[in-house]
Amino acid sequence: MGIKNRKNASRHTRTTEYSHIDTSDKNFVLESTVDKYTLPWHSFVALGIFLSVYIKCTSASIPTGDAGDFILTAHHFGVAHPPGYPLYVSLGHIWMRLFPFGSPAYKLNFFTSIIGGVAAFILYITTYRLTGFAPSAVLASSAFAFSHLTWFHSIGAEIFALNNLFCGLLLYWVIKFQRTSVKSRARVAMEASFISGLSMCNQHTSVLYIGVIGLWMFISLIRDKAINGSQFIQTGVAFSIGLLPYIQLPLSAYFSKSPSTWGNHKTFAGVLTHITRSEYGSLRLHSSDRTADFRDNLWLFVSDMVHELGIPTVVLSMFCLLTVRRFSSVKTIVYVYTGALLLYTTFFCKQANIDLTSAIFVGILERFWMQTNLVMSLLGGCGLWMFYSLLSKRCPNLERHVYVILSIGSIMFGTKQAVDNFFSCDMSSNKMMEIYGRNILDGLPPNSVLLLSGDGASYSTRYLRYCLGYREDVDIIDQALMSYSWYKETHQHSFKNFIFPYNRGFYAWYTKLAISRGQQTDTFDYKDLFDVHSQAGIPMYVYDVIDKSGEGKDKEWQDHYMIVQDDFVKEVQRIDNPRTLDDSLERMEFRKFTVSRDLCDKSLYPERSWEKNIAEEFCAKLILVPPIIGGLQSIPDVYGQGHLLIEHRPAIVRIFKILRKAQDELTFKDEQGNDEVHIGELDHYNLGIVSWMLFNNYKRTNELLEAFKYGRVMAEQWTTFMQKSSDIEAKKQTEEVVTTLLEGVPDLLTNDIYLL
């Protein structure tokens, strides 16, 4: 359609569809001529691209973060952490029953990718409906959908994609409300009210958008006398109907024997506690008493927005806000969007009491900026249209050329967004968490109990246990949940071995935290817990628990028990019945250290991601120190001058072989073909110590060739340790030993005769 014909058609559309809008603005002629019930063909092309890219990058297994909770609860129709997210869990449960392909994790990840693609599509058609300008729709939707933050959290089982969808629908309904006839606005408001109710069943942060949009619609209806008492009540009823998915909470409590559920929802009080997040800290991002830093949060938001959406999008959004007064056709809509944006940003900057010194916590906070990025992307698209409109008005002869240039530029920008973030967002082969969980569970003997803490370890192992049926003989206990009074009633049916020892005392700092939240809890201490399982002959293991809890007060257990590293977990052993050195070494000799490079190479994952944090943690635990702790401490003079007796040598050689085997199996080739060893600096140090002990031992018996073979290993390991470590004192001590050795044997590192 020619430019003049498009202008005439737009004028005709304006006089019929938008008769209540000020028509004096000549820029309005550039708006869409598409019928309001018709979607342009290019929007379906965009939908196909978004779905194809997201589905291609869908996470292969259980992702990090809260995804494990959603997979577990959706699979068993349980209740997720507060506020429960009943809509996502219920839809996910239905989808997982109908979709025939893949594991439970992949099914829900796939479902989320579809939601994410549709959310990007809604942003596309919203921008196009606002401006009638296809390049604007391309720019806004690609800036948002292919930003790392949106993309990464739309391909795994998280609720953010569904929240983006609902927020996008609310923004679309603003346009629909503003551009419909006055007499039809009450109906449109009713539809928006229903969408608002549904959105509150997913993520409560949408209430900040609902508040601004709902207030504007209400004022407009009252001003134009476009709503009566009956319609007002119907609008409230529509919102209440949208809240119906919350019935999932009591339904789950009464009809589902889910091994993964949070809270007891058989009473109204229990449901209300869950919905209001009182166990997490209502209206706060973190349950701690930490005060939010408004300025730091605001700076993080601005810098993150520029990084995620790109400078062109941010500049165009600013241009939109500066020039919107000249575009009466979109002015009100843009002001409503801006009001929602300002309220959301201000609220979160004041309430987000997150520790910004922690990269992982910053990553948690960033996920909540997607709602703001959604609006900023839309405003950026609108700004592009305004730029085109003003330039076309000044240079009408160049209008067609400008259109082509901006179209190509928008496509190139979207392509660049996709290319830049594809590597960090392609999780199609990512099974890190599943492998992580398997390594934890594989270290447990049959019919044992694992007490753990932390979302990563908890969700990965519970997913394997309760969704895939892996290690069904093991009971997995989340220490944080166990402090709540409802835990025993809602979870005891899932356990085969675990014994609840509630009887006395206190239970670490988790119980104090629960009490501070107004929770009633039956408490016990570690000694109670260890006693009942020791007396019943049930092996008990812990993972990342003991060192984090108690705050020095729950120490009675130490008089009777010790925590001994055993594979990736720690075994609870009675002091009067410790495991022998031979038993420990025999277990370690059969251990397989080979793992996927994807699991322990932290360079594969973006900064501030849970994946990177898990990779760092896993890398530090790959070899561990059970042979060192369990073996060397039972041998005299382990950290003396290496004066070991000859009869101690076989045990130390066994320890050396275990550590050397682990290091060999954890060495990968990087992209340049060089060896890349994925173990912690402490493992280099420990292997150096064992080599140093054997070097001295063989040297004392004049077996110099063997001595220098171990000396070479010692020099190599301690040199690597010095390169990795930040411990100045330790580096100084090891450097002195290595220097002295190399002065005595200058060809030690170059002569192959010293290879072991």
Coordinates of N, CA, C and O in Angstrom, one line a residue, residues 358-439:
S358 N 27.1 -10.3 47.0 CA 27.1 -11.7 46.6 C 26.6 -11.8 45.2 O 25.5 -11.3 44.9
A359 N 27.4 -12.3 44.3 CA 27.0 -12.4 42.9 C 25.7 -13.2 42.7 O 24.9 -12.9 41.8
I360 N 25.6 -14.3 43.4 CA 24.4 -15.1 43.2 C 23.2 -14.4 43.7 O 22.1 -14.5 43.1
F361 N 23.3 -13.6 44.8 CA 22.1 -12.8 45.2 C 21.7 -11.7 44.2 O 20.6 -11.4 44.0
V362 N 22.8 -11.1 43.6 CA 22.5 -10.2 42.6 C 21.7 -10.8 41.4 O 20.8 -10.2 40.8
G363 N 22.1 -12.0 41.1 CA 21.5 -12.8 40.0 C 20.0 -13.0 40.4 O 19.1 -13.0 39.5
I364 N 19.7 -13.3 41.7 CA 18.4 -13.5 42.1 C 17.5 -12.3 41.9 O 16.4 -12.3 41.4
L365 N 18.1 -11.1 42.3 CA 17.4 -9.8 42.2 C 17.1 -9.5 40.7 O 16.1 -9.0 40.4
E366 N 18.1 -9.7 39.9 CA 18.0 -9.4 38.4 C 16.8 -10.0 37.8 O 16.2 -9.4 36.9
R367 N 16.4 -11.1 38.2 CA 15.2 -11.8 37.6 C 13.9 -11.0 37.7 O 13.1 -11.1 36.8
F368 N 13.9 -10.1 38.7 CA 12.6 -9.3 38.9 C 12.6 -8.1 38.0 O 11.7 -7.3 38.0
W369 N 13.7 -7.8 37.3 CA 13.7 -6.6 36.4 C 13.1 -6.9 35.1 O 13.0 -6.0 34.2
M370 N 12.7 -8.2 34.8 CA 12.1 -8.5 33.5 C 10.9 -7.7 33.3 O 10.5 -7.3 32.2
Q371 N 10.1 -7.5 34.4 CA 8.9 -6.7 34.2 C 9.2 -5.3 33.7 O 8.5 -4.7 32.9
T372 N 10.2 -4.7 34.3 CA 10.6 -3.3 33.9 C 11.2 -3.3 32.5 O 10.9 -2.4 31.7
N373 N 12.0 -4.4 32.1 CA 12.5 -4.5 30.8 C 11.4 -4.6 29.7 O 11.6 -4.2 28.6
L374 N 10.4 -5.3 30.1 CA 9.2 -5.4 29.2 C 8.7 -4.1 28.8 O 8.5 -3.8 27.6
V375 N 8.5 -3.2 29.7 CA 7.9 -1.9 29.4 C 9.0 -1.0 28.7 O 8.7 -0.3 27.7
M376 N 10.2 -1.1 29.2 CA 11.3 -0.3 28.5 C 11.4 -0.7 27.0 O 11.7 0.1 26.2
S377 N 11.3 -2.0 26.8 CA 11.4 -2.5 25.4 C 10.3 -1.9 24.5 O 10.5 -1.5 23.4
L378 N 9.1 -1.9 25.1 CA 7.9 -1.4 24.4 C 8.1 0.1 24.1 O 7.8 0.6 23.0
L379 N 8.5 0.8 25.1 CA 8.8 2.3 25.0 C 9.9 2.5 23.9 O 9.8 3.5 23.2
G380 N 10.9 1.6 23.9 CA 11.9 1.8 22.9 C 11.3 1.6 21.5 O 11.7 2.3 20.6
G381 N 10.5 0.6 21.3 CA 9.8 0.4 20.0 C 9.0 1.6 19.7 O 8.9 2.1 18.5
C382 N 8.2 2.2 20.6 CA 7.4 3.3 20.4 C 8.3 4.5 20.0 O 7.9 5.4 19.2
G383 N 9.4 4.7 20.7 CA 10.4 5.7 20.3 C 10.9 5.6 18.9 O 11.1 6.7 18.2
L384 N 11.1 4.4 18.4 CA 11.5 4.3 17.0 C 10.4 4.8 16.1 O 10.7 5.4 15.1
W385 N 9.2 4.4 16.4 CA 8.1 4.9 15.5 C 8.0 6.4 15.6 O 7.8 7.1 14.6
M386 N 8.2 7.0 16.7 CA 8.1 8.5 16.8 C 9.2 9.1 16.0 O 9.0 10.2 15.4
F387 N 10.4 8.5 16.1 CA 11.6 9.1 15.3 C 11.2 9.0 13.8 O 11.5 10.0 13.1
Y388 N 10.7 7.9 13.4 CA 10.3 7.7 12.0 C 9.2 8.7 11.6 O 9.3 9.4 10.5
S389 N 8.3 8.9 12.5 CA 7.2 9.9 12.2 C 7.7 11.3 12.0 O 7.3 12.0 11.1
L390 N 8.5 11.7 13.0 CA 9.0 13.1 12.9 C 9.9 13.3 11.7 O 9.9 14.4 11.1
L391 N 10.8 12.3 11.4 CA 11.7 12.4 10.3 C 10.9 12.4 9.0 O 11.2 13.2 8.1
S392 N 9.9 11.6 8.9 CA 9.1 11.5 7.7 C 8.3 12.8 7.5 O 8.1 13.3 6.3
K393 N 7.9 13.5 8.6 CA 7.2 14.8 8.5 C 8.1 15.9 8.0 O 7.7 16.7 7.2
R394 N 9.4 15.8 8.4 CA 10.3 16.8 7.9 C 10.8 16.5 6.5 O 11.1 17.5 5.7
C395 N 11.0 15.2 6.2 CA 11.6 14.9 4.9 C 10.7 13.8 4.3 O 11.0 12.6 4.2
P396 N 9.5 14.2 3.8 CA 8.5 13.3 3.2 C 9.1 12.5 2.1 O 8.6 11.4 1.8
N397 N 10.0 13.1 1.3 CA 10.5 12.4 0.2 C 11.4 11.2 0.6 O 11.7 10.3 -0.3
L398 N 11.9 11.2 1.8 CA 12.8 10.1 2.3 C 12.0 9.1 3.1 O 12.6 8.1 3.6
E399 N 10.7 9.2 3.2 CA 10.0 8.3 4.1 C 10.2 6.8 3.8 O 10.4 6.0 4.7
R400 N 10.1 6.5 2.5 CA 10.2 5.1 2.1 C 11.6 4.6 2.4 O 11.8 3.5 2.9
H401 N 12.6 5.4 2.2 CA 14.0 5.0 2.4 C 14.2 4.8 3.9 O 14.9 3.9 4.4
V402 N 13.7 5.7 4.7 CA 13.8 5.7 6.1 C 13.2 4.4 6.7 O 13.7 3.7 7.5
Y403 N 12.0 4.1 6.1 CA 11.3 2.9 6.5 C 12.2 1.6 6.3 O 12.3 0.7 7.2
V404 N 12.8 1.6 5.1 CA 13.6 0.4 4.8 C 14.8 0.3 5.7 O 15.2 -0.7 6.2
I405 N 15.4 1.5 5.9 CA 16.6 1.5 6.8 C 16.3 1.1 8.2 O 17.0 0.3 8.8
L406 N 15.2 1.6 8.7 CA 14.8 1.2 10.1 C 14.4 -0.2 10.2 O 14.6 -0.9 11.2
S407 N 13.8 -0.7 9.1 CA 13.4 -2.2 9.1 C 14.6 -3.0 9.2 O 14.7 -4.0 10.0
I408 N 15.6 -2.7 8.3 CA 16.8 -3.5 8.3 C 17.6 -3.4 9.6 O 18.1 -4.3 10.2
G409 N 17.6 -2.1 10.1 CA 18.3 -1.9 11.4 C 17.7 -2.7 12.6 O 18.4 -3.2 13.4
S410 N 16.4 -2.7 12.6 CA 15.7 -3.5 13.7 C 16.0 -5.0 13.6 O 16.2 -5.6 14.6
I411 N 16.0 -5.5 12.4 CA 16.2 -6.9 12.2 C 17.7 -7.2 12.6 O 18.0 -8.2 13.2
M412 N 18.6 -6.3 12.2 CA 20.0 -6.5 12.5 C 20.2 -6.5 14.0 O 21.0 -7.3 14.6
F413 N 19.5 -5.5 14.7 CA 19.6 -5.4 16.1 C 19.1 -6.7 16.8 O 19.8 -7.2 17.7
G414 N 18.0 -7.2 16.4 CA 17.4 -8.4 17.0 C 18.3 -9.6 16.7 O 18.5 -10.4 17.6
T415 N 18.9 -9.7 15.5 CA 19.9 -10.7 15.2 C 21.1 -10.7 16.1 O 21.6 -11.7 16.6
K416 N 21.6 -9.5 16.3 CA 22.8 -9.3 17.2 C 22.4 -9.7 18.6 O 23.3 -10.4 19.3
Q417 N 21.3 -9.3 19.1 CA 20.9 -9.8 20.5 C 20.9 -11.3 20.6 O 21.4 -11.9 21.5
A418 N 20.3 -12.0 19.5 CA 20.2 -13.4 19.6 C 21.6 -14.1 19.5 O 21.9 -15.0 20.2
V419 N 22.5 -13.5 18.6 CA 23.8 -14.1 18.5 C 24.6 -13.9 19.7 O 25.3 -14.8 20.2
D420 N 24.6 -12.7 20.3 CA 25.4 -12.4 21.5 C 25.0 -13.3 22.7 O 25.9 -13.6 23.5
N421 N 23.8 -13.6 22.8 CA 23.3 -14.4 24.0 C 23.0 -15.8 23.8 O 22.6 -16.5 24.7
F422 N 23.2 -16.3 22.5 CA 22.8 -17.7 22.3 C 23.7 -18.7 23.1 O 23.2 -19.6 23.7
F423 N 25.0 -18.4 23.1 CA 25.9 -19.4 23.8 C 25.5 -19.5 25.3 O 25.4 -20.6 25.8
S424 N 25.3 -18.4 26.0 CA 25.0 -18.4 27.4 C 23.6 -18.9 27.7 O 23.3 -19.3 28.8
C425 N 22.7 -18.9 26.7 CA 21.3 -19.3 26.9 C 21.0 -20.7 26.3 O 19.8 -21.2 26.5
D426 N 21.9 -21.3 25.6 CA 21.6 -22.6 25.0 C 21.8 -23.7 26.1 O 23.0 -24.1 26.3
M427 N 20.8 -24.1 26.7 CA 20.8 -25.2 27.8 C 20.4 -26.5 27.3 O 20.0 -27.4 28.0
S428 N 20.4 -26.7 25.9 CA 19.8 -27.9 25.4 C 20.6 -29.2 25.7 O 20.1 -30.3 25.6
S429 N 21.9 -29.0 26.2 CA 22.7 -30.1 26.6 C 23.0 -30.0 28.1 O 23.9 -30.8 28.5
N430 N 22.4 -29.1 28.8 CA 22.8 -28.9 30.2 C 22.1 -29.9 31.1 O 20.9 -29.8 31.3
K431 N 22.9 -30.8 31.7 CA 22.4 -31.7 32.7 C 23.2 -31.6 34.0 O 23.3 -32.5 34.7
M432 N 23.7 -30.4 34.2 CA 24.6 -30.1 35.3 C 23.9 -30.6 36.6 O 24.5 -31.3 37.4
M433 N 22.7 -30.1 36.9 CA 22.1 -30.4 38.2 C 21.8 -31.8 38.4 O 21.9 -32.4 39.5
E434 N 21.4 -32.5 37.3 CA 21.1 -33.9 37.4 C 22.4 -34.7 37.7 O 22.4 -35.6 38.6
I435 N 23.5 -34.4 37.1 CA 24.8 -35.0 37.4 C 25.2 -34.7 38.8 O 25.7 -35.5 39.5
Y436 N 25.0 -33.5 39.2 CA 25.4 -33.0 40.5 C 24.6 -33.8 41.6 O 25.2 -34.3 42.5
G437 N 23.3 -34.0 41.4 CA 22.5 -34.8 42.3 C 22.9 -36.3 42.3 O 23.0 -36.9 43.4
R438 N 23.2 -36.8 41.2 CA 23.7 -38.2 41.1 C 25.0 -38.4 41.8 O 25.2 -39.5 42.5
N439 N 25.9 -37.5 41.7 CA 27.2 -37.6 42.4 C 27.0 -37.6 43.9 O 27.7 -38.3 44.7

